[in-house]
Short mmCIF file of C-alpha atoms and ligand atoms in Angstrom, two decimals:
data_model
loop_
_atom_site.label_atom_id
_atom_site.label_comp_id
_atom_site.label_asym_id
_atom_site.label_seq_id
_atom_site.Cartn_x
_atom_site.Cartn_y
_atom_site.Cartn_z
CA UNK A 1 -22.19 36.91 -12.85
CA UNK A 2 -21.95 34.30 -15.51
CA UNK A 3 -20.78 30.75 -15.91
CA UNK A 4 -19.24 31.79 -19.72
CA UNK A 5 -17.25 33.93 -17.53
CA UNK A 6 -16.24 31.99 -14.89
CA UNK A 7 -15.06 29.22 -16.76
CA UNK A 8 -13.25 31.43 -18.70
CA UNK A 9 -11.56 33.35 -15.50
CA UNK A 10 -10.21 29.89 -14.44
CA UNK A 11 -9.13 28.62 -17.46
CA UNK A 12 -6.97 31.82 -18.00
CA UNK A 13 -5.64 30.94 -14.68
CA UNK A 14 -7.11 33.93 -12.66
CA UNK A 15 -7.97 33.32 -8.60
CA UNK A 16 -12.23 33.09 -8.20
CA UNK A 17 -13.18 34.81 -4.99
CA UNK A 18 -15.76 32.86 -2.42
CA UNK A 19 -19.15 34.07 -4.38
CA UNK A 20 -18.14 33.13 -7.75
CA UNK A 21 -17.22 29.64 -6.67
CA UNK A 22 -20.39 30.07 -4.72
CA UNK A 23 -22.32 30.58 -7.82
CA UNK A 24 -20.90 27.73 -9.37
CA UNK A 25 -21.61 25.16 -7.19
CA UNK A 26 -25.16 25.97 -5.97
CA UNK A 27 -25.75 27.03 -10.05
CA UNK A 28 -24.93 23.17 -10.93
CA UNK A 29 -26.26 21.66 -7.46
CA UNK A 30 -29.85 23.20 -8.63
CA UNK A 31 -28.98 22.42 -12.26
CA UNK A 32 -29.16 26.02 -13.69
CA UNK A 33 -25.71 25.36 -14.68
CA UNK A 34 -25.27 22.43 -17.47
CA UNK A 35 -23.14 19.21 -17.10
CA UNK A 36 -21.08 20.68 -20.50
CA UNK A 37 -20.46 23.54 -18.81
CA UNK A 38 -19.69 22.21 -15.18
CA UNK A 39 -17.01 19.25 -17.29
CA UNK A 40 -15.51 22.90 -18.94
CA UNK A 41 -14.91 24.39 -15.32
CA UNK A 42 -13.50 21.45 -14.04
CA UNK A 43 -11.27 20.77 -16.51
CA UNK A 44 -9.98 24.38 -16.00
CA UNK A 45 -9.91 23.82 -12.08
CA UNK A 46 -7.49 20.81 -13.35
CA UNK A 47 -5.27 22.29 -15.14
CA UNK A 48 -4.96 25.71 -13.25
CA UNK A 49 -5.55 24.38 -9.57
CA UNK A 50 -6.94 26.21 -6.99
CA UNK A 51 -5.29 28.14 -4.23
CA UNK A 52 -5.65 27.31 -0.27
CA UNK A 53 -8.33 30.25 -0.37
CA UNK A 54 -10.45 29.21 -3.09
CA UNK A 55 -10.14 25.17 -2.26
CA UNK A 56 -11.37 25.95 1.34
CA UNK A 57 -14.03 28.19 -0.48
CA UNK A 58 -15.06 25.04 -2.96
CA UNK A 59 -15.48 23.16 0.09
CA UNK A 60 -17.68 25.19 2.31
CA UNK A 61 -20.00 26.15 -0.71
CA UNK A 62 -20.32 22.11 -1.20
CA UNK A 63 -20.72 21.16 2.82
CA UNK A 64 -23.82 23.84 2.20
CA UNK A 65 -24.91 22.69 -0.13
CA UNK A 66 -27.82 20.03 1.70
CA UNK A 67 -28.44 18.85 5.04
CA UNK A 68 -25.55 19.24 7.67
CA UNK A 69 -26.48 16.20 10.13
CA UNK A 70 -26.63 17.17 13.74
CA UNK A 71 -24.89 14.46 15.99
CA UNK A 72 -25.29 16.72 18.67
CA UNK A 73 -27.20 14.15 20.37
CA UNK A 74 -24.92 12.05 20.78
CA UNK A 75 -22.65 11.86 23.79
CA UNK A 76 -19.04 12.25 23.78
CA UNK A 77 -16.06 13.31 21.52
CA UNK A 78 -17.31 11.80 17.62
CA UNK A 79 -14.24 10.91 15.86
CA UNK A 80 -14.65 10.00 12.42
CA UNK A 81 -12.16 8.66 9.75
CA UNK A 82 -12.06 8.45 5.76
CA UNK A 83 -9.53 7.02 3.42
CA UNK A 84 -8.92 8.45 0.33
CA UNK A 85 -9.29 5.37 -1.16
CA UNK A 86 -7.51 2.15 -2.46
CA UNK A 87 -7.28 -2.18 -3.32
CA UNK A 88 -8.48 -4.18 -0.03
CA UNK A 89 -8.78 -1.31 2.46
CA UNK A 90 -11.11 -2.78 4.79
CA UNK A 91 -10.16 -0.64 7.62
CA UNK A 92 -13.28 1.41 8.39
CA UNK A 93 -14.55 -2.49 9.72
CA UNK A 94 -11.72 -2.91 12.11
CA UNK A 95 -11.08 0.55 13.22
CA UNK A 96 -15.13 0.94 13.76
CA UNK A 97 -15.39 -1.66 15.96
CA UNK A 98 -12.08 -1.44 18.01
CA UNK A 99 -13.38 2.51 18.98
CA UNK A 100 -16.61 1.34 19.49
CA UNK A 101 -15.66 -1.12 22.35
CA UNK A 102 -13.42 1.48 24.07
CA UNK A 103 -16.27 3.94 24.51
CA UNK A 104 -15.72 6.36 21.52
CA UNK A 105 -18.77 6.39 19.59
CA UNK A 106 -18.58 5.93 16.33
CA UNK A 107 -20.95 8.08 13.72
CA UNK A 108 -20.15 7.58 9.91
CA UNK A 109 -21.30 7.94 6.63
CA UNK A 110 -19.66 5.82 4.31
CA UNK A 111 -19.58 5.68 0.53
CA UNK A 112 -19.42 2.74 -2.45
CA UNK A 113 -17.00 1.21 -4.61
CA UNK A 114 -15.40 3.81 -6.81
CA UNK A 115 -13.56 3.42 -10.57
CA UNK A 116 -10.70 0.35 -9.16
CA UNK A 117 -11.26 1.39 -5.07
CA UNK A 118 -13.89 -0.70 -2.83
CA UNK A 119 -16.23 1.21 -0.70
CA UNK A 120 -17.61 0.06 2.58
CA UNK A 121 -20.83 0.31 1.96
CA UNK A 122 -20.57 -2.29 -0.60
CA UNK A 123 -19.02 -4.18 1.90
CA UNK A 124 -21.49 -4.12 4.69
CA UNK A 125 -23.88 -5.60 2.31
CA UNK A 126 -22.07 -8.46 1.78
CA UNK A 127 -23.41 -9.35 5.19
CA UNK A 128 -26.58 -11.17 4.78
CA UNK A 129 -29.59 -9.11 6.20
CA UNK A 130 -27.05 -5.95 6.36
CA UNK A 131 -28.72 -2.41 5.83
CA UNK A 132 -27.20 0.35 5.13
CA UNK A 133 -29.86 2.75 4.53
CA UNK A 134 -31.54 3.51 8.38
CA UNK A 135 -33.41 6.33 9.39
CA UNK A 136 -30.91 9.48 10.97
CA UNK A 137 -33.21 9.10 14.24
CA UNK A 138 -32.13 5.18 14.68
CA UNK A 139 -28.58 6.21 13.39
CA UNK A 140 -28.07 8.66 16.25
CA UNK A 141 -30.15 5.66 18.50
CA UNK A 142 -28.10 3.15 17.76
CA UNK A 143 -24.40 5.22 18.40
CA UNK A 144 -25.53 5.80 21.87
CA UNK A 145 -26.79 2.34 22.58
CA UNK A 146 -24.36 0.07 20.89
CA UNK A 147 -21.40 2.95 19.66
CA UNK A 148 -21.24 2.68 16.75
CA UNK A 149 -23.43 3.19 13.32
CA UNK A 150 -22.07 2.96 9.60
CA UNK A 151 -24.71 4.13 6.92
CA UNK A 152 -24.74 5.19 3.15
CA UNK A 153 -24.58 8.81 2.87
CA UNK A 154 -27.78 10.38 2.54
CA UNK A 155 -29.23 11.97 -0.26
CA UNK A 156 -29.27 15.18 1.18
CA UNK A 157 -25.24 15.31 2.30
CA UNK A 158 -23.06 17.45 0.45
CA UNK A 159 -24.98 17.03 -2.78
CA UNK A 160 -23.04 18.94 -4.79
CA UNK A 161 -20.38 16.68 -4.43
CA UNK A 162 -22.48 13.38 -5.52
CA UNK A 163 -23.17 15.50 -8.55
CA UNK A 164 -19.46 17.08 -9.23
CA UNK A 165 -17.48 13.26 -8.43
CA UNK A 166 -20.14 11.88 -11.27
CA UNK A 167 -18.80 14.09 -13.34
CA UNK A 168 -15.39 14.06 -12.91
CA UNK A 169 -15.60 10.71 -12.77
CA UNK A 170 -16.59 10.67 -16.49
CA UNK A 171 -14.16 13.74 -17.21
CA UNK A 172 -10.66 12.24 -16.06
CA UNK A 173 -10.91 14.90 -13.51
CA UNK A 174 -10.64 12.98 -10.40
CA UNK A 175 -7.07 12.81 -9.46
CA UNK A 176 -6.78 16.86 -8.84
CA UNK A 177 -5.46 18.01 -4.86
CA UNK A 178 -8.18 20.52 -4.46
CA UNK A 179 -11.51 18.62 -6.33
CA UNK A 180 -10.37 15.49 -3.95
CA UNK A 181 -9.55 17.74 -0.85
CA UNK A 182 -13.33 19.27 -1.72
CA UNK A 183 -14.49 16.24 -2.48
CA UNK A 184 -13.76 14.29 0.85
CA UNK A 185 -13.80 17.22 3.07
CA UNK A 186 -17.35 18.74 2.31
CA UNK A 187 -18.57 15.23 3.50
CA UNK A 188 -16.96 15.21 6.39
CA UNK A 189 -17.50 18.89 7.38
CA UNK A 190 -21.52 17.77 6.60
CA UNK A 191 -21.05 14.42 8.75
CA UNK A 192 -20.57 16.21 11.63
CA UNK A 193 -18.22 14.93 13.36
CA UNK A 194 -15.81 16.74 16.38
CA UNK A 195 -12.58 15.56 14.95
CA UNK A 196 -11.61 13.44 11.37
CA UNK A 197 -8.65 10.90 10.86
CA UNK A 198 -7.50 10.93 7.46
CA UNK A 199 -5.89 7.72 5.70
CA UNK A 200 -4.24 9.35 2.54
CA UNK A 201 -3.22 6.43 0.24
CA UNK A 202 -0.10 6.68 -1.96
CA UNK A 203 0.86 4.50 -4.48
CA UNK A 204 0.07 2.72 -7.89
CA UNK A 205 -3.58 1.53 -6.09
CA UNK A 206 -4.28 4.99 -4.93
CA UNK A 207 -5.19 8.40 -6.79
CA UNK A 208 -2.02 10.07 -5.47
CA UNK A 209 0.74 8.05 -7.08
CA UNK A 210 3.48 10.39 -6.13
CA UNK A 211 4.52 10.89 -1.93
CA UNK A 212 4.61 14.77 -2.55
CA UNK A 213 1.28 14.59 -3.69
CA UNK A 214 -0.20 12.85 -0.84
CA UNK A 215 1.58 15.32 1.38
CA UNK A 216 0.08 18.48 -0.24
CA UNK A 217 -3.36 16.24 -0.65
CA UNK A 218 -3.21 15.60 3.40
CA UNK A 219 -1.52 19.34 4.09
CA UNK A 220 -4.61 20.61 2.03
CA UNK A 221 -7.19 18.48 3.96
CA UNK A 222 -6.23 19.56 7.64
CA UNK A 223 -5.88 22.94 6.83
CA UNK A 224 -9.42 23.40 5.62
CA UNK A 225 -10.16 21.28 8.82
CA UNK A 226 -8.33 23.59 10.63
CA UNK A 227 -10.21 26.89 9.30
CA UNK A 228 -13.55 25.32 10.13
CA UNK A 229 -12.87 24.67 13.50
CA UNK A 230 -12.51 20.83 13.27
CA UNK A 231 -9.45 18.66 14.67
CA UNK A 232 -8.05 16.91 11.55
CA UNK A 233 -4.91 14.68 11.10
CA UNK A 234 -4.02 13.11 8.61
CA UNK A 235 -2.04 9.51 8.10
CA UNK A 236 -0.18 9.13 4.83
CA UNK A 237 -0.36 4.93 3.97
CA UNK A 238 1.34 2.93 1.35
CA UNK A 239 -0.99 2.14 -1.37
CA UNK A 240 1.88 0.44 -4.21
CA UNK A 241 0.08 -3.48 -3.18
CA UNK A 242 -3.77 -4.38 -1.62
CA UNK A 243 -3.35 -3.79 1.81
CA UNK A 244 -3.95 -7.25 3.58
CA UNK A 245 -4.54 -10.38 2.23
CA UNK A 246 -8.20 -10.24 0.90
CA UNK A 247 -9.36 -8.11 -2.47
CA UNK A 248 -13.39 -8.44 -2.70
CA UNK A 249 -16.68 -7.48 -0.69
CA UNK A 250 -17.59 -9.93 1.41
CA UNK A 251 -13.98 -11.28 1.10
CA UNK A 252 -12.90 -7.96 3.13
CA UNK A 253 -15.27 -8.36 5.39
CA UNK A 254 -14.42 -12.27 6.37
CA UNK A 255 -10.86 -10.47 6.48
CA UNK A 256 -11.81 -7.47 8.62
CA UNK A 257 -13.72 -10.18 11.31
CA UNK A 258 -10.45 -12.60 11.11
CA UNK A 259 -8.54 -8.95 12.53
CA UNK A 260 -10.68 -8.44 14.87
CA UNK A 261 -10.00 -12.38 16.07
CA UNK A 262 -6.26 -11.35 16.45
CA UNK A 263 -5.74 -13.03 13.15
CA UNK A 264 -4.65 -10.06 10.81
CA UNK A 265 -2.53 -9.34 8.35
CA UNK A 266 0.52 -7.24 9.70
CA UNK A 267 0.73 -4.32 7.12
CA UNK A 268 -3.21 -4.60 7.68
CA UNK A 269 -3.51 -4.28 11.29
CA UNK A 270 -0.66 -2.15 11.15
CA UNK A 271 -2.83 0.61 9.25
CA UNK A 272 -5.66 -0.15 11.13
CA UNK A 273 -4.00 0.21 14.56
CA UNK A 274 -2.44 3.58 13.53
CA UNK A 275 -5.58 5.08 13.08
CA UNK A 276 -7.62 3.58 15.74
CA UNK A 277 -4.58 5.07 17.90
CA UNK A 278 -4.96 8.58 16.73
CA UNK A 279 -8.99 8.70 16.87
CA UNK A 280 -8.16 7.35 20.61
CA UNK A 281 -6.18 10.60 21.10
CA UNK A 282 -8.36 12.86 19.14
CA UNK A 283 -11.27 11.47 21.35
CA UNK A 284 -9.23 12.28 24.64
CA UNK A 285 -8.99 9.09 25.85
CA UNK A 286 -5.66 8.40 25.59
CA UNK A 287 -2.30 10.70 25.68
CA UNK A 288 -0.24 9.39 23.78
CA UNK A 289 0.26 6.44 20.38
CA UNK A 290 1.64 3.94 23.65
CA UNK A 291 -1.09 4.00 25.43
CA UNK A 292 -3.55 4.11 22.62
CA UNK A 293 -1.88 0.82 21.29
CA UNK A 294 -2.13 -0.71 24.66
CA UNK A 295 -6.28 -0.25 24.67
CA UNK A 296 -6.46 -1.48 20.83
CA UNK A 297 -4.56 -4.79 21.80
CA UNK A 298 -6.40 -5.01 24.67
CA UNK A 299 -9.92 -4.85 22.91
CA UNK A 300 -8.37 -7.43 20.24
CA UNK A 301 -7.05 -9.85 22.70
CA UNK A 302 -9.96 -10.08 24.86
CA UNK A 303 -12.45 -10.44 22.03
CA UNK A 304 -14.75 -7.31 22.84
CA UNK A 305 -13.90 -5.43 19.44
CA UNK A 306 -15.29 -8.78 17.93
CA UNK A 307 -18.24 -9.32 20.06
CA UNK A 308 -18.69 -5.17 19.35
CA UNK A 309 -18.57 -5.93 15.45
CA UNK A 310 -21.60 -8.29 16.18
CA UNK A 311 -23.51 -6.38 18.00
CA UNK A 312 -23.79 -3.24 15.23
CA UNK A 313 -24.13 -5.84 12.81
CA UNK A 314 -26.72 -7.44 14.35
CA UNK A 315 -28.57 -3.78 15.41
CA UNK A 316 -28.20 -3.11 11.75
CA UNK A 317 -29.84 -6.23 10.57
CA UNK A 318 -27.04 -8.33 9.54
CA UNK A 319 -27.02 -12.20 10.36
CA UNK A 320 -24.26 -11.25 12.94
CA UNK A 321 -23.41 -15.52 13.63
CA UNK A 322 -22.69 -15.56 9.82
CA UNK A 323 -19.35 -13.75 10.83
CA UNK A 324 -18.44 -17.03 13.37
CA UNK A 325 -17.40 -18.95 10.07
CA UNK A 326 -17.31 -16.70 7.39
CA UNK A 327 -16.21 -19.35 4.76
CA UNK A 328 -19.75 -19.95 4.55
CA UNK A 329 -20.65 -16.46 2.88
CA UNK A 330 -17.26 -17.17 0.65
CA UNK A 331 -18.80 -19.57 -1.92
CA UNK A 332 -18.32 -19.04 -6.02
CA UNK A 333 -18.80 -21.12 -8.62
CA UNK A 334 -15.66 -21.23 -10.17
CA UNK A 335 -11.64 -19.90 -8.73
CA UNK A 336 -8.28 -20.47 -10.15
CA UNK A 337 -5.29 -20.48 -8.11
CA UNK A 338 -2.73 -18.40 -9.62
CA UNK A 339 1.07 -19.67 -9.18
CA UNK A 340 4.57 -18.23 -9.81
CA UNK A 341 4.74 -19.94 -13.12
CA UNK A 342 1.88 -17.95 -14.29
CA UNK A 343 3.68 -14.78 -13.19
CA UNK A 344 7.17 -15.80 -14.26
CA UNK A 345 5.03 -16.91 -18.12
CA UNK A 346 3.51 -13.44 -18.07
CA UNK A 347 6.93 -11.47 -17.42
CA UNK A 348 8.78 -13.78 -19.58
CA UNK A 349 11.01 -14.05 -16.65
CA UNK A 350 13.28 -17.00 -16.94
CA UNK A 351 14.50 -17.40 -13.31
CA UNK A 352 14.22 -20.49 -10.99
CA UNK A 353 13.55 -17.93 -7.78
CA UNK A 354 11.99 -14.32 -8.22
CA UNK A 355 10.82 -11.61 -5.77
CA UNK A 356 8.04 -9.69 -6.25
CA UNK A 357 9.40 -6.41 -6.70
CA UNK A 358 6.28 -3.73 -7.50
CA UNK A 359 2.69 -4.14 -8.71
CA UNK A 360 0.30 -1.81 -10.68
CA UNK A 361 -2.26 -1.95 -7.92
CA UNK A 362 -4.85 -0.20 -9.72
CA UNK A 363 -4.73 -3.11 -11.92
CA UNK A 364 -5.11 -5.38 -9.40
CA UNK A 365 -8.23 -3.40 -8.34
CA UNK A 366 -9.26 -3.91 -11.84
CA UNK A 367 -9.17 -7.65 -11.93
CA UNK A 368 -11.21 -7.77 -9.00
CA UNK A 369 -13.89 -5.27 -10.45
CA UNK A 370 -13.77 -7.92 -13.63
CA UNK A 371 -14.32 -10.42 -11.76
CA UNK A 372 -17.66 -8.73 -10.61
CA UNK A 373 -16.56 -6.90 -7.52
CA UNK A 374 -16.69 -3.56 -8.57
CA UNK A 375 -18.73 -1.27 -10.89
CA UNK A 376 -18.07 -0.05 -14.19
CA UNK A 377 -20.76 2.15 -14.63
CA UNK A 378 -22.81 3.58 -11.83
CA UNK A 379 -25.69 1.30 -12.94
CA UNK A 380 -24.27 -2.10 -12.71
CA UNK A 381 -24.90 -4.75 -9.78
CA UNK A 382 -21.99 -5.80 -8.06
CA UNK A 383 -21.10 -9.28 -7.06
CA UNK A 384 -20.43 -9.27 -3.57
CA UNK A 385 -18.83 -12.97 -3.38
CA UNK A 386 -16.12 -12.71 -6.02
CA UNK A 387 -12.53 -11.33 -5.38
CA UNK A 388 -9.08 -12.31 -4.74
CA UNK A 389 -7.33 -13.49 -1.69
CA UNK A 390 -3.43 -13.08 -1.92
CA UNK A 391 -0.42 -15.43 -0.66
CA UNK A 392 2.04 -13.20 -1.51
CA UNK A 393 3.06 -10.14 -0.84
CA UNK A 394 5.97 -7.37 -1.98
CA UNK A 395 9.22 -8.06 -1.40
CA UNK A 396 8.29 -11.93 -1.42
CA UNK A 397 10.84 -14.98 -2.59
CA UNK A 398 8.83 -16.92 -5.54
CA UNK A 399 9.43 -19.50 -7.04
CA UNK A 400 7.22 -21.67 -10.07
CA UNK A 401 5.28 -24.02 -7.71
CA UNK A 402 4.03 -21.56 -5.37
CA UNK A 403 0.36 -20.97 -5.26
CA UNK A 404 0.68 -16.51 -5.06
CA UNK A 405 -3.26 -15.27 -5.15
CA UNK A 406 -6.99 -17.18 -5.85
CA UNK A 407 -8.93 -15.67 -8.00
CA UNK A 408 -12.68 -16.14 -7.02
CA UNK A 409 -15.63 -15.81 -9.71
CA UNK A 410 -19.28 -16.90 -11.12
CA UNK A 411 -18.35 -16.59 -14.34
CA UNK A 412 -15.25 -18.02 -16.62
CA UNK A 413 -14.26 -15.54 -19.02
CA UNK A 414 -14.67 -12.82 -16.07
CA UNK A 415 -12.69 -15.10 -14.50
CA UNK A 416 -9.96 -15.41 -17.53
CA UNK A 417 -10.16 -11.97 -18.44
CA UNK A 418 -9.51 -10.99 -14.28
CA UNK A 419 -6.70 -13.61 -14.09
CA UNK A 420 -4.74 -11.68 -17.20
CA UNK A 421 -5.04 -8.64 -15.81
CA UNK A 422 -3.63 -9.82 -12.64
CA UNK A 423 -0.90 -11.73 -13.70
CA UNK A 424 0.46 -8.63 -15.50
CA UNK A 425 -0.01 -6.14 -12.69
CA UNK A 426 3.04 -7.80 -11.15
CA UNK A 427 6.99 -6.99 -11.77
CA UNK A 428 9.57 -9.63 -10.89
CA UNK A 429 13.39 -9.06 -9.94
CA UNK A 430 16.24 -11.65 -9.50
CA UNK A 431 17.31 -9.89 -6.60
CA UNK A 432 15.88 -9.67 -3.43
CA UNK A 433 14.03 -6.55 -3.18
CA UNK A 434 12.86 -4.54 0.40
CA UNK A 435 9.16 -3.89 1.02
CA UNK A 436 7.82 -0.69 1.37
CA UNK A 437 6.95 1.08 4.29
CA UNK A 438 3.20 0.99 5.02
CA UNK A 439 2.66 4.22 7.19
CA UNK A 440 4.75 7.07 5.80
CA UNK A 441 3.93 9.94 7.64
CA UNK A 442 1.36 11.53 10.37
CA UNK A 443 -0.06 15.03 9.01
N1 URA B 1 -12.89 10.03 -2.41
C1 URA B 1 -13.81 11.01 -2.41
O1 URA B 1 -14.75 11.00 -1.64
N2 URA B 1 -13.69 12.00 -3.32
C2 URA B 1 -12.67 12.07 -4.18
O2 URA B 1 -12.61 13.01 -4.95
C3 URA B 1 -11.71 11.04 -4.16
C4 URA B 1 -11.83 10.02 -3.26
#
């Protein structure tokens, strides 16, 4: 076997059986295959797509590819979840907690920011004392004592894939069904965990723009699920505006705390309550989404998912009475509220009343990674205490005097350059204009 040939086999379109896609991926894990000719087989792989067979193969040969982590000792039904990615999703803090405090232990490996998307990792930090790098012995300790552990992935898990998603990050190969179902999958597959609840974004902010696409992305993830023996489902979310209020690292997290006060957001909790329902079912303890939504209140309303979020930030670290008043971690040098005149200027709209009718959300991402929130190589240092917290949402009346989003910063022409961006992501209408739904479809 050779890579000349393999690269060529897929580029003419031709199906590669399990040890040829074998023989790629260990061949650039152990870097006896070059980057140039890894970008060429990619590209290929983008172009020609995979089939069910050979995406399912792809994924196995990069779950094998390190450690697999053995959660074995840890009691119960382990339920994990992953989002695909997108502006403001903060629900892996919400959803954690809220399983936590009904029993279901919670095991996960979470990543960081990527291109426009936050990652939770990066969000943990924000938390002052926070780590997110413990050993696997006082992960597994610290799901059976407090239920619930989130940690950076290892080194070691699904390596192949840290290597391949550099790559195609630097290739414009990311947004392909099969590298992303790979992608996400061999993670989860390595995790460990019993069962997996997907949150497939879809929308301007996600890397599935299109609804068909998220289906076939979501159809593609539980079947590989499926063939190696692990209960997946998967929840298709709207994506097409930040979901909830706050765009930023430790602005998410202030956000995620204030849901977990009773205090969120409604297409926010309304995400985050969907999938804390169907981990509840996955993990058998409750029958149906009724009853699931009955504990989730519950745990809100009585303030135990709360007091739960303290107590794994405080086993991990974290100054866990910082997230009583979290205005306190919220402090930049410089903000600028941005009003409807600024968005009516920017569309040359010259109304007395608009709605906000769409938004390109990956721009919107964008001005927050400006601002400092996000990377733009894999190098820099984020700033965890800049962002954006929104007013106004789609389908919203506005009119010149209202105060829409703050834009927060520690530097001024970040802060110009962020605000430009953001005024422009947005589209006005005359008319009053519906929102969209927020959960399309359960997979
Ligand atoms: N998230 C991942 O982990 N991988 C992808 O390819 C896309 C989103």
């Amino acid at each position: 076997m050779n890579t000349y040939d393999l690269i060529m086999k897929k580029r003419n379109g031709a199906v590669l059986d399990k040890d040829e896609i074998e023989y790629i991926v260990d061949g650039f894990t152990k870097g006896t295959i070059p980057d140039y000719q890894m970008s060429a087989f990619l590209m290929a792989v983008y172009f020609q797509g995979m089939n069910a067979e050979e995406t399912t193969n792809l994924t196995m040969a990069m779950a094998d590819s390190g450690d697999r982590l053995d959660l074995s000792k840890i009691n119960g039904c382990k339920v994990d979840k992953h989002s695909t990615g997108g502006v403001g999703d903060k629900t892996s803090l919400i959803v954690g907690p809220i399983l936590a405090s009904l029993g279901v232990p919670v095991a996960k490996m979470s990543g960081r920011g990527l291109g426009h998307t936050g990652g939770t990792i990066d969000k943990l930090e924000a938390i002052p004392g926070f780590s997110t790098s413990i050993s696997e012995e006082a992960f597994i300790n610290q799901v059976n004592t407090v239920g619930l552990s989130i940690v950076g992935q290892t080194a070691n898990l699904a390596p192949a894939d840290k290597k391949i998603y550099a790559l195609r990050d630097v290739t414009a190969t990311v947004d392909n069904i099969s590298l992303i179902a790979a992608s996400i999958m061999s993670k989860k597959l390595a995790a460990g965990a019993d069962a997996i609840v997907l949150d497939v974004k879809v929308g301007t902010g996600a890397f599935m723009k299109e609804l068909e696409d998220a289906k076939a992305l979501a159809n593609t993830m539980v079947s590989i699920g499926k063939l190696a023996g692990r209960d997946v489902t998967a929840v298709i979310t709207d994506m097409n505006e930040p979901l909830g209020n706050n765009i930023g690292n430790v602005l998410e997290v202030a956000e995620a705390v204030d849901c977990l006060k009773g205090k969120g957001e409604e297409r926010l909790m309304a995400v985050s309550k969907t999938l804390a329902c169907h981990m509840l079912i996955k993990a058998g303890k409750a029958n149906n989404e009724n009853d699931a939504l009955e504990m989730v209140n519950r745990v809100i309303d009585d303030g135990s998912a709360f007091a739960k979020m303290k107590e794994f930030v405080n086993a991990q670290g974290g100054d866990a009475d910082a997230l009583e008043d979290c205005s306190k971690l919220c402090v930049t040098k410089y903000s600028y509220k941005v009003t409807g005149k600024d968005l009516f200027d920017a569309a040359s709209f010259n109304e007395d009343v608009g709605y906000l009718k769409s938004c390109d959300n990956q721009e919107v991402g964008m001005a927050s990674l400006v601002l400092g929130g996000g990377r733009q190589t894999k190098e820099d240092v984020i700033d965890l205490s800049v962002g954006i917290i929104l007013n106004k949402h789609l389908g919203d009346e506005i009119k010149a005097e209202d105060e829409v989003a703050t834009l927060y910063a520690n530097d001024e022409d970040k802060l110009k350059a962020a605000t430009q961006r953001f005024v422009n992501a947005y589209v006005l209408d005359k008319e009053p204009c519906g929102k969209n739904p927020i959960v399309y479809e359960v997979i």
